Structure formats: C-alpha cells, structure tokens
Tab-separated table of C-alpha atoms in Angstrom:
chain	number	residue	atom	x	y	z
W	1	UNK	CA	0.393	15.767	-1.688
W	2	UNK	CA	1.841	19.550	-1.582
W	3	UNK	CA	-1.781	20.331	0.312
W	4	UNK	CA	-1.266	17.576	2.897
W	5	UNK	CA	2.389	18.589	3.456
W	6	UNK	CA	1.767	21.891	3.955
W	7	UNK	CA	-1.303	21.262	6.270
W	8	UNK	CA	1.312	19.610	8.284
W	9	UNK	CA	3.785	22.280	8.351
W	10	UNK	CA	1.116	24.881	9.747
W	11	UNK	CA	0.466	22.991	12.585
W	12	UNK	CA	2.108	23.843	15.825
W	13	UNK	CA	4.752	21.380	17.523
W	14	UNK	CA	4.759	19.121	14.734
W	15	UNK	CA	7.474	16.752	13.442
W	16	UNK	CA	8.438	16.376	10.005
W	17	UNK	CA	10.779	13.827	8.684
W	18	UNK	CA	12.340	14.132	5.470
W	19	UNK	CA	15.921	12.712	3.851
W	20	UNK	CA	17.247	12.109	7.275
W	21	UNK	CA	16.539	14.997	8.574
W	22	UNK	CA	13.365	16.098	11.111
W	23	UNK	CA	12.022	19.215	11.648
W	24	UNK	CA	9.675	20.892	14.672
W	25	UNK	CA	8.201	24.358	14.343
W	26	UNK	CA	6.425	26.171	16.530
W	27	UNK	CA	4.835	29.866	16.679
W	28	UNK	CA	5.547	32.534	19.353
W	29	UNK	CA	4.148	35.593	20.180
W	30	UNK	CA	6.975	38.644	21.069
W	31	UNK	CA	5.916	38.181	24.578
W	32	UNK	CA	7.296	34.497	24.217
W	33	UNK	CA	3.341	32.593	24.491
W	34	UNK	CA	3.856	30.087	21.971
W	35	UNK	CA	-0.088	30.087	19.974
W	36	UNK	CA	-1.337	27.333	17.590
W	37	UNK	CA	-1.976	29.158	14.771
W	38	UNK	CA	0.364	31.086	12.620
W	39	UNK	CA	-1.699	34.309	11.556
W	40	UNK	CA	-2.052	35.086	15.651
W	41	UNK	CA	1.819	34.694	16.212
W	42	UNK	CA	5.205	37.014	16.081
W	43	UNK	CA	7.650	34.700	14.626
W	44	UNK	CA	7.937	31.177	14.021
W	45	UNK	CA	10.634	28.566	15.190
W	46	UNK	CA	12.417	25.725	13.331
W	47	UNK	CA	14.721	23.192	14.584
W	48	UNK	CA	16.101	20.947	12.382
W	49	UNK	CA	18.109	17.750	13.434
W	50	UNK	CA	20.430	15.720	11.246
W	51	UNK	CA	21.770	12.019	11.836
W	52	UNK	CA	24.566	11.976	13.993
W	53	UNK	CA	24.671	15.574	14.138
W	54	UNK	CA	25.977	16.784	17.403
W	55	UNK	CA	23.545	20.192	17.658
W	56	UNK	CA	20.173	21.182	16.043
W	57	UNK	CA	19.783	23.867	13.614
W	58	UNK	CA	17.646	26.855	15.184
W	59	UNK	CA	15.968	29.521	12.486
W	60	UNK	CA	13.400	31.453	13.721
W	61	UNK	CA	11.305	33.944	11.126
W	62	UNK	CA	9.466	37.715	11.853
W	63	UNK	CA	5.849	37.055	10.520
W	64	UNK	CA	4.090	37.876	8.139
W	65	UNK	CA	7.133	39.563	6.295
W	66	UNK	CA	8.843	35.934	6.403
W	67	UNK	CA	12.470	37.205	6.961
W	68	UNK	CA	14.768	35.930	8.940
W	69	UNK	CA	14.772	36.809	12.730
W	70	UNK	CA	17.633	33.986	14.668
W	71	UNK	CA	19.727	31.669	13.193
W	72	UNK	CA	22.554	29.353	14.571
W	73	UNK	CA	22.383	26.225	17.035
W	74	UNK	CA	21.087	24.587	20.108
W	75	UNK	CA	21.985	21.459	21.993
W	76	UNK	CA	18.448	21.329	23.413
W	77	UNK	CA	14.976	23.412	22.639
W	78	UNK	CA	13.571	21.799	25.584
W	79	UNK	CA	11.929	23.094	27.763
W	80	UNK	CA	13.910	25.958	26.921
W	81	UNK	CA	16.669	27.005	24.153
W	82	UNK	CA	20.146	26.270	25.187
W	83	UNK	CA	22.239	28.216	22.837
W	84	UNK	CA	25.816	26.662	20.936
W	85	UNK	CA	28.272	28.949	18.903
W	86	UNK	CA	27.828	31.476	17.079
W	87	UNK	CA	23.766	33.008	17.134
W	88	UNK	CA	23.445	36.000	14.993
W	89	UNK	CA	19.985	38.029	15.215
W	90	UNK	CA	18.507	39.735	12.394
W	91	UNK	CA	16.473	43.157	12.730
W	92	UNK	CA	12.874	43.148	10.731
W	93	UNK	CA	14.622	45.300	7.599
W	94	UNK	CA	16.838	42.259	7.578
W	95	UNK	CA	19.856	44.152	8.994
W	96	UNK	CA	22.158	42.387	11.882
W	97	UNK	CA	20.974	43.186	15.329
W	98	UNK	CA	23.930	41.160	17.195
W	99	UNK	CA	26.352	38.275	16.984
W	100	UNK	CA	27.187	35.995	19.719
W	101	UNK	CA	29.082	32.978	20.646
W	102	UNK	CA	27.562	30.637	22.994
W	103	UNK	CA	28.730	27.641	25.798
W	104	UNK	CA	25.743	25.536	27.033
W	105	UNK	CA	23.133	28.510	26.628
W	106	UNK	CA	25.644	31.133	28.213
W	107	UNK	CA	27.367	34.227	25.965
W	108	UNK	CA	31.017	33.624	26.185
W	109	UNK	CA	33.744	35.657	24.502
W	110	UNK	CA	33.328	38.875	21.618
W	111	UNK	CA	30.271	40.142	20.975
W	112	UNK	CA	29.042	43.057	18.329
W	113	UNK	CA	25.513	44.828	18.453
W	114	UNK	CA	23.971	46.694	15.768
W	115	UNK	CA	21.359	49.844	15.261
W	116	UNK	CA	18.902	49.190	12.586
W	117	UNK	CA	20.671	51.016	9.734
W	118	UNK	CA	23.320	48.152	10.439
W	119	UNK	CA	26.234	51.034	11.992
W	120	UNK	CA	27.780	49.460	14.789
W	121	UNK	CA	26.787	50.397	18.299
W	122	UNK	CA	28.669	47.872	20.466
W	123	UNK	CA	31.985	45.773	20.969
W	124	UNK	CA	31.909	43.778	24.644
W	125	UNK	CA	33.444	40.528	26.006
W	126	UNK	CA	31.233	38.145	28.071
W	127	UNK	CA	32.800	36.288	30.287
W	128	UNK	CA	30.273	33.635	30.776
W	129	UNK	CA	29.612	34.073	33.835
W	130	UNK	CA	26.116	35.966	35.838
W	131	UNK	CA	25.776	39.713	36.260
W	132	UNK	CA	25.903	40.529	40.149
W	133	UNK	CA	23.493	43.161	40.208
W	134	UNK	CA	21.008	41.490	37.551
W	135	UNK	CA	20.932	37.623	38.085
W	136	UNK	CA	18.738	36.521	35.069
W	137	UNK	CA	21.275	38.940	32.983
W	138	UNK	CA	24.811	37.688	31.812
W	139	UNK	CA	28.215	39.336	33.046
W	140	UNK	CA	30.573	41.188	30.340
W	141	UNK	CA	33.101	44.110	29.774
W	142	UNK	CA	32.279	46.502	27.600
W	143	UNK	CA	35.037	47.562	24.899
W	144	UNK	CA	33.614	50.243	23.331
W	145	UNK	CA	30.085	51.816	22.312
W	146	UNK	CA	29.224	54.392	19.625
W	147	UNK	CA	26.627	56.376	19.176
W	148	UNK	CA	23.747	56.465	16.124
W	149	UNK	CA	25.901	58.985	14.104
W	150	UNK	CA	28.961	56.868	14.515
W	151	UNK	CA	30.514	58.846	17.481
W	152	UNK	CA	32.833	56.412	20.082
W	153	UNK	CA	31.207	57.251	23.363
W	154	UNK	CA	32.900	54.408	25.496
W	155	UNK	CA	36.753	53.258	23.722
W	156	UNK	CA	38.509	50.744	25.361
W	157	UNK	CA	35.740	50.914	28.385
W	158	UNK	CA	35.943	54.223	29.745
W	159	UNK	CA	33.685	57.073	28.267
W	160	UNK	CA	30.236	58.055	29.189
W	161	UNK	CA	27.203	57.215	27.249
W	162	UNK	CA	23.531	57.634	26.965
W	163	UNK	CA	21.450	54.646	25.114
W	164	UNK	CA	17.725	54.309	24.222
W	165	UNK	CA	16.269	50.668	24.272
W	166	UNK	CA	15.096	49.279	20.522
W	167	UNK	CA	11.785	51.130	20.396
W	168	UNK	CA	13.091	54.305	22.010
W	169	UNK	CA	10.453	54.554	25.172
W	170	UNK	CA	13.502	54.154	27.960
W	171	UNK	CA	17.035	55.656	28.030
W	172	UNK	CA	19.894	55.577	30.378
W	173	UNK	CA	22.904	57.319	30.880
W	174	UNK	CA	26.046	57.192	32.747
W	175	UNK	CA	29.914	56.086	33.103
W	176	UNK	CA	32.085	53.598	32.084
W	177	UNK	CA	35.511	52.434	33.743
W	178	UNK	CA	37.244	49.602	32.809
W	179	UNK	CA	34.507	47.818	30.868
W	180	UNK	CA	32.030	48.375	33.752
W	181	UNK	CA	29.602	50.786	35.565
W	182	UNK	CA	30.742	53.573	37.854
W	183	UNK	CA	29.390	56.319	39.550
W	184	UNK	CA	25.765	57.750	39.123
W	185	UNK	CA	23.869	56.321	36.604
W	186	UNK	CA	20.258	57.838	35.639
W	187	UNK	CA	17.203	56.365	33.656
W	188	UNK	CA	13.883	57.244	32.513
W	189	UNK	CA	10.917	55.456	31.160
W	190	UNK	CA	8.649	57.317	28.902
W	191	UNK	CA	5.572	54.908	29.068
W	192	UNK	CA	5.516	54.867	33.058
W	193	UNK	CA	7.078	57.983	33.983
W	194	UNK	CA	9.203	56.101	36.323
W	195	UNK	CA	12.939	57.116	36.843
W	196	UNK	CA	15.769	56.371	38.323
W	197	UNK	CA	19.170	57.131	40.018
W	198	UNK	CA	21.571	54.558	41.002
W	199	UNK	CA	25.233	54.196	42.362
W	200	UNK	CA	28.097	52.239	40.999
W	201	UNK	CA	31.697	51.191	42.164
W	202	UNK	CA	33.729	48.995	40.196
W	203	UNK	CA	31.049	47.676	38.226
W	204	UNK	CA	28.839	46.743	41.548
W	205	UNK	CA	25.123	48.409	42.256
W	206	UNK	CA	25.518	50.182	45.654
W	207	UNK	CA	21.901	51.613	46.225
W	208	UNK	CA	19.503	53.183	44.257
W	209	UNK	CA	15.995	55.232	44.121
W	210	UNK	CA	12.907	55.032	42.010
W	211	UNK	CA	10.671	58.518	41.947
W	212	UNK	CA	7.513	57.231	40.117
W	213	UNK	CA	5.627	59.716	37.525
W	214	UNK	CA	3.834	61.067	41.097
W	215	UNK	CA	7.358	62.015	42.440
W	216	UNK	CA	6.838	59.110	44.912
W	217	UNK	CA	10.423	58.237	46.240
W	218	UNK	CA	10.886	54.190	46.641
W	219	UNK	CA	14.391	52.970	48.078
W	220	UNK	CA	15.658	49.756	46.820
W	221	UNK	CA	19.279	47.915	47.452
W	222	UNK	CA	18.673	45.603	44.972
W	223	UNK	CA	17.507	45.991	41.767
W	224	UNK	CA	15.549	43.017	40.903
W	225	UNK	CA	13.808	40.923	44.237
W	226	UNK	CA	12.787	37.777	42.764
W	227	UNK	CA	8.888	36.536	43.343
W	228	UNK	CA	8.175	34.259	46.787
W	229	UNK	CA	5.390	31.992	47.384
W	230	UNK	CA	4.669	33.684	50.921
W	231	UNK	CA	6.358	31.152	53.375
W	232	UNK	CA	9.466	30.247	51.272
W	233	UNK	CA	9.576	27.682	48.334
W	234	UNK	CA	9.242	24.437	51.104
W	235	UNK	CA	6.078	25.653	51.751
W	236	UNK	CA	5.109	26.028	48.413
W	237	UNK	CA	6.142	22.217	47.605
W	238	UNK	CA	4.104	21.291	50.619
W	239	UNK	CA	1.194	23.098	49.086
W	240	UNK	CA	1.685	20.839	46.052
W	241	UNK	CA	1.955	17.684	48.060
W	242	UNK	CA	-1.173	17.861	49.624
W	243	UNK	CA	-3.273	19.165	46.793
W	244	UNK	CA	-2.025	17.626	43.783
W	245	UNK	CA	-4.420	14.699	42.692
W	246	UNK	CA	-2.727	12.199	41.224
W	247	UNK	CA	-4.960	11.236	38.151
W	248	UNK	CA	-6.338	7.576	37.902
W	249	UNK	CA	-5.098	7.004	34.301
W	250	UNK	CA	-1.324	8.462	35.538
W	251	UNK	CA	-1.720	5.703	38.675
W	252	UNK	CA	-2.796	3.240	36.237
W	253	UNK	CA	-0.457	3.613	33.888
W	254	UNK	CA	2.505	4.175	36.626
W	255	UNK	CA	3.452	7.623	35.314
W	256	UNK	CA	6.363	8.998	37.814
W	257	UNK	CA	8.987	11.652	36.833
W	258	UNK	CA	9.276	15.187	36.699
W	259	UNK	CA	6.805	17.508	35.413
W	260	UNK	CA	8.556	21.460	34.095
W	261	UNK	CA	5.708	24.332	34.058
W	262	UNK	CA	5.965	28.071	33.399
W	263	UNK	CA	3.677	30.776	34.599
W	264	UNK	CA	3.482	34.819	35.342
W	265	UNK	CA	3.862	35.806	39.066
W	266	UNK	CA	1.900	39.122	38.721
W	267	UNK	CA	2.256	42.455	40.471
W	268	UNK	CA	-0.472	41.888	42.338
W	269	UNK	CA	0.866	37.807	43.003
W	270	UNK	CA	-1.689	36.588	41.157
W	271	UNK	CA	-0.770	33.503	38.815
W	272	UNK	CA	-1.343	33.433	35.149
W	273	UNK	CA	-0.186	32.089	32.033
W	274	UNK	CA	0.666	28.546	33.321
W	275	UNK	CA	1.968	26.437	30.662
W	276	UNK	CA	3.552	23.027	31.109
W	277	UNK	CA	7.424	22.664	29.184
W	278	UNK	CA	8.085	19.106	29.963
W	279	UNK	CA	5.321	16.855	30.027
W	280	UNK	CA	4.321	13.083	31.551
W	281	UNK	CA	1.241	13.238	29.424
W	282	UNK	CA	-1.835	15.065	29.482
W	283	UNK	CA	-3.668	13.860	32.423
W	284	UNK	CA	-0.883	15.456	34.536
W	285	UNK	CA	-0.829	18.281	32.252
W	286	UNK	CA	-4.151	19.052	33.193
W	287	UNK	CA	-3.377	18.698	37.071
W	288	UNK	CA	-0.623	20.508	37.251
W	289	UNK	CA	-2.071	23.498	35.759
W	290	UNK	CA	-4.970	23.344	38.016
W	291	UNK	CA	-2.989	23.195	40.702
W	292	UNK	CA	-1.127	26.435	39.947
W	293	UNK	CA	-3.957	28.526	38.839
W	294	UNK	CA	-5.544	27.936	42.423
W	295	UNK	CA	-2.134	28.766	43.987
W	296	UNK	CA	-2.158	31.194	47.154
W	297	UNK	CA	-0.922	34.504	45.676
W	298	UNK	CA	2.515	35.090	45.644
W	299	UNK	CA	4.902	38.152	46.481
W	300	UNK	CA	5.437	39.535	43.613
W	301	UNK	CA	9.141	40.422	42.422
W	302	UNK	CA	9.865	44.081	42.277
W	303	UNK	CA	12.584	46.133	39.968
W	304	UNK	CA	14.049	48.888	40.637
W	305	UNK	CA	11.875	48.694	43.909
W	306	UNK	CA	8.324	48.368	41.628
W	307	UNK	CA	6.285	45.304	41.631
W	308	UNK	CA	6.886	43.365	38.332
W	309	UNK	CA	5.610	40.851	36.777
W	310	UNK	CA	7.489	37.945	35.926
W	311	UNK	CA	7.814	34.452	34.387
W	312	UNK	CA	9.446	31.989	36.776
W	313	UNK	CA	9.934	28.033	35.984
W	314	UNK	CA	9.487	25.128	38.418
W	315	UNK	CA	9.762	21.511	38.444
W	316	UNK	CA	6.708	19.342	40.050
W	317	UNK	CA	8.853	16.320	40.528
W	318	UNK	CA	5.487	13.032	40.830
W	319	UNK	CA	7.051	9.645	42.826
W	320	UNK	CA	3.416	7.408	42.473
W	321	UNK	CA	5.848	4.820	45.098
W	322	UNK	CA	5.197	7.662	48.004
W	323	UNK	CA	1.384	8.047	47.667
C-alpha cells in the first residue's frame, strides 16, 4: 500500500484525498515550465484544501535538498497563484528570503527582505497598487535598505544605495527620496555587458539609454514595451477565428467556454513554450496549441530598449452556437 501511495504522489497534477483533506502537487522548473517528473524539476508545489476552509494551503519545496522554498495561502492555483496573507519565502540554506502580506494576489502593506546569511536588507510598504514605470511589477515605498555588512544605506527613504540581484551578475545604483526613485540611476549586467542610465523625478522614469557591450547607444522612454501580434490584438483574434478547427469530438460533445494558454513571445517573435492553463479537454488542448505554434511572428517586447523574451497569457474564448 505505501508503494502504491507513493507512486501516486510522484505523479504530476495528481489529487490525493485523505481525512478530509486533498492534495495536488506539481513540479516546476526555476524558469516556471512545470515537467512530469520530479528528478528533471526545481521545486515542487503542494496545495492542500480542507472542508470548508476558506483558502488552500500553498508549500512549495527546493529539490533534491527537500527544504522548504514558499509557504502560506492562495484563494486559487489556477491558472495561476493568487496569493492571501502572509507568504514567507525561504532561501536554499533554509534562511528567510522575504515576508509578505497579500490581497487577491497583490502585496499590500509591510514587507521585510533578507540576504542569505538571514541580516536584513529591506523594510518597504506596498501599497497594492501597479508600478508606473514597470507594469507587471507592484508599486511600494521603500523605508529603509541596508547593506550586506549591516550598514543603513536608505533610512526612512532617502539615502543612496547600490544592490546586486540574488546571484550577483547585475547591480544598480542610485537615489532614494521619499520612499521612491530620483535622479540618475545606473545599472550593469555582467552576463550581457549591457548597461544603463536612466532619469527619475518623484519616483517616475523620465527617459533612459541602453549602451550594449559594443557601446551601441539605444534610446528608450519606456522601459518595458510589451509584445504585439503585428496588427494589434483584433487582428490576432481574427487570426484565431478563421483558423481554429473546432474538433469533431468538442462539436459532438458541445464543448463551449473559454480556453487560458501560456507561451514565450521571443526576441526574434517567434512563439514557443505554449502550454494550455485552463482546459475544455484535450481535443481543444491539442488545437489550441497548434494554432499558436503556427502563429505569424510577433513583435517582440523590448526592456530597457532590447528585445526580450517574454511569457504573455491569453484567453481563446470557443462559442460552438457561432460556427
């Protein structure tokens, strides 16, 4: 019985239901692809639901080491995690990385980050709210910031600081006032060579300029441009209308709704990595990802004035009464 169960438990997506309580885990790699198989994944992800219970429980694991990587709770895991209360993430040496406090999948209130020896490098206040400059990125007020050897760089949100990202290959610096950006601020990737110089007032991105490691100067006045399917997205929905093939077995069976699937704009606009998050069942599964894999190339989104790549999420919504 202990083999069967634990077959069970090392297979991806599955339910378990135990003492009123059922559990789904899944495997994902640090680039967020969810895999089958445990030995080929990052981290694994549990939610855990209870009877009556108003959230699930989220706990998420670093692999193969087996300790603990998220933990806290989520009003929904589908297609994507939407965040309740307090999450606190854990660094691999099982030291605190940060704690948050969450409202319907959006960082509201105090907030602490950590470096890796657990010393604290961060107090700010989200407000909830979407960062002007960065739209995927959440708006806060920074409080204070300290450096590795315990030095306060920013107090009460003025200071200057310079930061490295987790595994040290990009660093920024620049000024604080008030809890937000000001002036010039300067950064430098050391895997790309890239850097660049930007201008703040009052917390709002005024223009900037990328040099790349060729000393190639690219203007940008925004710093992330979000992909386009060339034409707009009207013309990418009328694209899907007239060559998505509505499969017999979905006509048969009346299937109608509205089908969720991720993929990777590229730099170049190609599409890859197309995964369906909410399903009508596999036949449409299998259509929709056809459909975007032989999608006209897209413009690609650019940062910092650089083509990117990037995940983007639509909805394919399927009315069988229209065809």
């Amino acid at each position: 019985m202990k083999k069967v169960l634990l077959l069970i438990c090392l297979l991806s997506g599955i339910t378990l239901t135990y003492a009123q309580k059922k559990q789904k885990v899944w495997y994902f790699t640090n680039d967020g692809r969810e895999v089958n198989n445990r030995d080929s994944s990052d981290y694994t992800r549990i939610v855990e639901s209870e009877e009556n219970a108003k959230n699930f429980t989220l706990r998420e694991y670093y692999y193969p080491n087996n300790t603990l990587k998220t933990t806290g709770s989520v009003s929904s895991f589908d297609p994507r995690l939407v965040y309740e209360g307090e999450i606190i993430s854990y660094y691999k040496n099982g030291q605190k990385k940060s704690v948050k406090n969450y409202v319907k999948g959006r960082p509201v209130g105090l907030a602490t980050t950590y470096y890796t020896d657990g010393k604290l490098e961060a107090r700010m206040n989200y407000s909830g709210g979407i960062n002007i400059n960065e739209p995927a990125e959440p708006a806060y007020i920074l409080i204070e910031y300290y450096d590795t050897q315990g030095n306060a760089l920013v107090k009460d949100g003025n200071g200057s600081l310079s930061r490295w990202n987790t595994d040290s290959t990009f660093v920024e610096e620049g000024a604080f006032l008030n809890g937000v950006k000001t002036g010039t601020w300067t950064g430098k990737s050391l895997k790309s060579g890239l850097s660049y110089k930007e201008e703040y007032t009052n917390g709002k991105f005024v223009k900037g300029v990328t040099t790349t490691s060729k000393g190639k100067k690219i203007s940008y006045a925004d710093i992330v441009q979000l992909p386009q399917f060339d034409g707009g997205i009207k013309k990418f929905y009328k694209y899907i209308s007239e060559n998505f093939v509505y499969p017999p077995s979905a006509k048969k069976d009346g299937v109608s709704g509205m089908e969720v699937v991720s993929f990777t704009v590229e730099k170049d606009g190609s599409i890859t990595n197309v995964k369906v998050l909410r399903s009508l069942g596999a036949a449409i599964d299998r259509e929709a990802i056809r459909i975007m894999q032989e999608s006209p190339a897209w413009i690609p989104a650019k940062r910092r004035g650089i083509p990117s790549p990037i995940k983007y999420t639509i909805p394919i919504r399927l009315n069988l009464e229209s065809r």
